Tab-separated table of C-alpha atoms in Angstrom:
chain	number	residue	atom	x	y	z
A	1	MET	CA	3.300	-8.370	14.272
A	2	TRP	CA	2.513	-5.239	12.340
A	3	VAL	CA	4.434	-4.348	9.176
A	4	SER	CA	4.455	-0.606	8.565
A	5	THR	CA	3.531	1.031	5.288
A	6	LYS	CA	7.191	1.981	4.958
A	7	ALA	CA	8.197	-1.681	4.647
A	8	GLN	CA	5.171	-2.560	2.504
A	9	TYR	CA	5.792	0.350	0.132
A	10	GLY	CA	9.516	-0.391	0.116
A	11	LEU	CA	8.845	-3.896	-1.171
A	12	ARG	CA	6.330	-2.609	-3.715
A	13	ALA	CA	8.811	-0.010	-4.953
A	14	LEU	CA	11.528	-2.648	-5.314
A	15	ILE	CA	9.149	-4.887	-7.259
A	16	GLU	CA	8.274	-2.021	-9.597
A	17	ILE	CA	11.940	-1.100	-10.110
A	18	GLY	CA	12.948	-4.747	-10.518
A	19	ARG	CA	10.269	-5.361	-13.150
A	20	ARG	CA	12.043	-2.930	-15.486
A	21	GLY	CA	15.015	-5.243	-15.978
A	22	GLY	CA	17.849	-2.863	-15.197
A	23	GLU	CA	16.569	0.340	-16.771
A	24	ALA	CA	16.433	3.409	-14.547
A	25	VAL	CA	12.936	3.963	-13.189
A	26	PRO	CA	11.824	7.451	-12.119
A	27	LEU	CA	10.049	7.583	-8.757
A	28	LYS	CA	7.206	9.376	-10.519
A	29	ASP	CA	6.532	6.152	-12.464
A	30	VAL	CA	6.678	4.019	-9.326
A	31	SER	CA	4.415	6.461	-7.512
A	32	GLY	CA	1.834	6.437	-10.292
A	33	ARG	CA	1.756	2.667	-10.792
A	34	GLN	CA	1.708	1.849	-7.092
A	35	GLY	CA	-0.482	4.684	-5.814
A	36	ILE	CA	2.134	5.859	-3.324
A	37	SER	CA	2.700	9.542	-2.566
A	38	GLN	CA	5.831	10.663	-4.398
A	39	HIS	CA	7.008	12.602	-1.340
A	40	TYR	CA	6.710	9.514	0.900
A	41	LEU	CA	8.291	7.373	-1.813
A	42	GLU	CA	11.329	9.689	-1.906
A	43	GLN	CA	11.886	9.026	1.809
A	44	ILE	CA	11.508	5.282	1.276
A	45	ALA	CA	13.873	5.337	-1.718
A	46	SER	CA	16.448	7.113	0.412
A	47	ASN	CA	16.257	4.298	2.969
A	48	LEU	CA	16.420	1.639	0.247
A	49	ARG	CA	19.458	3.329	-1.279
A	50	ARG	CA	21.260	3.567	2.072
A	51	ALA	CA	20.514	-0.110	2.705
A	52	GLY	CA	22.107	-1.021	-0.647
A	53	PHE	CA	19.004	-2.274	-2.475
A	54	ILE	CA	18.858	0.433	-5.154
A	55	LYS	CA	21.207	2.927	-6.722
A	56	SER	CA	20.360	6.227	-8.314
A	57	VAL	CA	21.009	7.062	-11.944
A	58	ARG	CA	21.361	10.743	-12.820
A	59	GLY	CA	20.451	12.444	-16.037
A	60	ALA	CA	17.537	12.903	-18.401
A	61	HIS	CA	16.679	9.208	-18.259
A	62	GLY	CA	17.569	8.876	-14.606
A	63	GLY	CA	15.820	7.217	-11.739
A	64	TYR	CA	16.580	4.130	-9.704
A	65	ARG	CA	17.661	0.603	-10.532
A	66	LEU	CA	18.386	-2.403	-8.380
A	67	ALA	CA	21.870	-2.445	-6.881
A	68	ARG	CA	21.891	-6.265	-6.721
A	69	PRO	CA	20.120	-8.969	-8.690
A	70	ALA	CA	16.499	-9.486	-7.606
A	71	SER	CA	17.351	-13.103	-6.757
A	72	ALA	CA	19.937	-11.856	-4.238
A	73	ILE	CA	17.490	-9.695	-2.250
A	74	ASN	CA	15.012	-11.317	0.114
A	75	ALA	CA	11.948	-9.888	1.807
A	76	TYR	CA	13.441	-10.381	5.289
A	77	GLU	CA	16.356	-8.086	4.441
A	78	VAL	CA	14.044	-5.402	3.101
A	79	VAL	CA	11.547	-5.533	5.956
A	80	THR	CA	14.240	-5.438	8.645
A	81	ALA	CA	16.085	-2.628	6.838
A	82	MET	CA	12.880	-0.587	6.869
A	83	GLU	CA	11.490	-1.719	10.248
A	84	GLY	CA	14.372	-2.847	12.406
A	85	SER	CA	13.605	-5.970	14.405
A	86	ILE	CA	10.551	-7.954	13.398
A	87	ALA	CA	10.562	-10.138	16.488
A	88	PRO	CA	6.979	-10.588	17.690
A	89	VAL	CA	8.040	-9.899	21.300
A	90	SER	CA	11.221	-8.492	22.805
A	91	CYS	CA	12.165	-11.707	24.613
A	92	VAL	CA	13.052	-13.454	21.332
A	93	GLU	CA	15.244	-10.668	19.962
A	94	GLU	CA	18.831	-11.780	19.501
A	95	ASP	CA	20.397	-9.495	22.104
A	96	HIS	CA	17.611	-9.763	24.706
A	97	VAL	CA	18.236	-11.614	27.942
A	98	CYS	CA	15.086	-12.716	29.740
A	99	ASP	CA	15.202	-13.690	33.386
A	100	ARG	CA	11.769	-15.363	33.090
A	101	GLY	CA	12.740	-17.698	30.230
A	102	GLN	CA	12.902	-20.748	32.493
A	103	VAL	CA	9.378	-20.242	33.849
A	104	CYS	CA	7.614	-18.529	30.958
A	105	GLY	CA	4.958	-20.629	29.291
A	106	THR	CA	4.988	-18.599	26.074
A	107	VAL	CA	8.643	-18.207	25.094
A	108	ASP	CA	8.581	-21.331	22.891
A	109	LEU	CA	5.487	-20.043	21.100
A	110	TRP	CA	7.118	-16.680	20.376
A	111	GLN	CA	10.302	-18.358	19.200
A	112	ARG	CA	8.280	-20.490	16.736
A	113	VAL	CA	6.455	-17.378	15.487
A	114	ASP	CA	9.781	-15.559	15.074
A	115	THR	CA	11.296	-18.514	13.221
A	116	ALA	CA	8.267	-18.776	10.927
A	117	LEU	CA	8.460	-15.059	10.060
A	118	ARG	CA	12.163	-15.299	9.321
A	119	ASP	CA	11.675	-18.449	7.234
A	120	VAL	CA	8.834	-17.059	5.116
A	121	LEU	CA	10.382	-13.632	4.562
A	122	GLY	CA	13.923	-14.977	4.200
A	123	GLY	CA	12.770	-17.644	1.749
A	124	THR	CA	11.038	-15.118	-0.506
A	125	THR	CA	13.276	-13.286	-2.944
A	126	LEU	CA	12.510	-10.094	-4.777
A	127	ALA	CA	12.632	-12.201	-7.958
A	128	ASP	CA	9.814	-14.350	-6.500
A	129	LEU	CA	7.761	-11.230	-5.757
A	130	ILE	CA	8.381	-9.801	-9.238
A	131	HIS	CA	7.276	-13.078	-10.803
A	132	GLU	CA	4.121	-13.133	-8.651
A	133	SER	CA	3.369	-9.502	-9.525
A	134	GLU	CA	3.701	-10.224	-13.231
A	135	ARG	CA	1.510	-13.314	-12.906
A	136	GLN	CA	-1.194	-11.299	-11.140
A	137	GLU	CA	-1.031	-8.529	-13.729
A	138	HIS	CA	-1.275	-11.035	-16.565
A	139	ALA	CA	-4.332	-12.668	-14.933
A	140	ARG	CA	-5.957	-9.249	-14.503
A	141	LEU	CA	-5.291	-8.314	-18.140
A	142	VAL	CA	-6.743	-11.600	-19.367
A	143	GLN	CA	-9.926	-10.849	-17.408
A	144	LEU	CA	-10.135	-7.400	-19.009
A	145	GLU	CA	-9.878	-8.680	-22.581
A	146	PRO	CA	-13.170	-8.255	-24.398
A	147	THR	CA	-14.920	-11.391	-25.443
A	148	PHE	CA	-16.429	-11.388	-28.870
A	149	ALA	CA	-19.435	-13.485	-29.713
A	150	ALA	CA	-19.330	-15.504	-32.875
A	151	PRO	CA	-21.455	-13.957	-35.633
A	152	ARG	CA	-24.889	-15.456	-35.961
A	153	LEU	CA	-25.793	-16.939	-39.286
């Protein structure tokens, strides 16, 4: 399975917006912190807004904020909103009918892969990703702190 940059950047944008705790976040800020082209990010934000993950705030202090609590958004929803189906092969998609299912030696494998993807992504909330992002940033900042040697006497 290949996850496009659209889905990857969509999740990163949601994390960045969610980290601000409800304040409106300009896409320029998200673009700068995440290293994503602002033009591409505008397209992604449009998709995220249509899917109901973010809402726009107009005005001088405008931008985007989450439309739902971060704990109520999971990675599976975001990835499928940006990608469509994430089934590893077409034969395990919900509406697919396979005439080889009875004799195929791989269908069970692909169903397990599909289930694992759904479980991992569906079991990971945006709140989880925000927490992980903050933990990583804190660890990075701790590493950057200068160490001072004790004065020699």
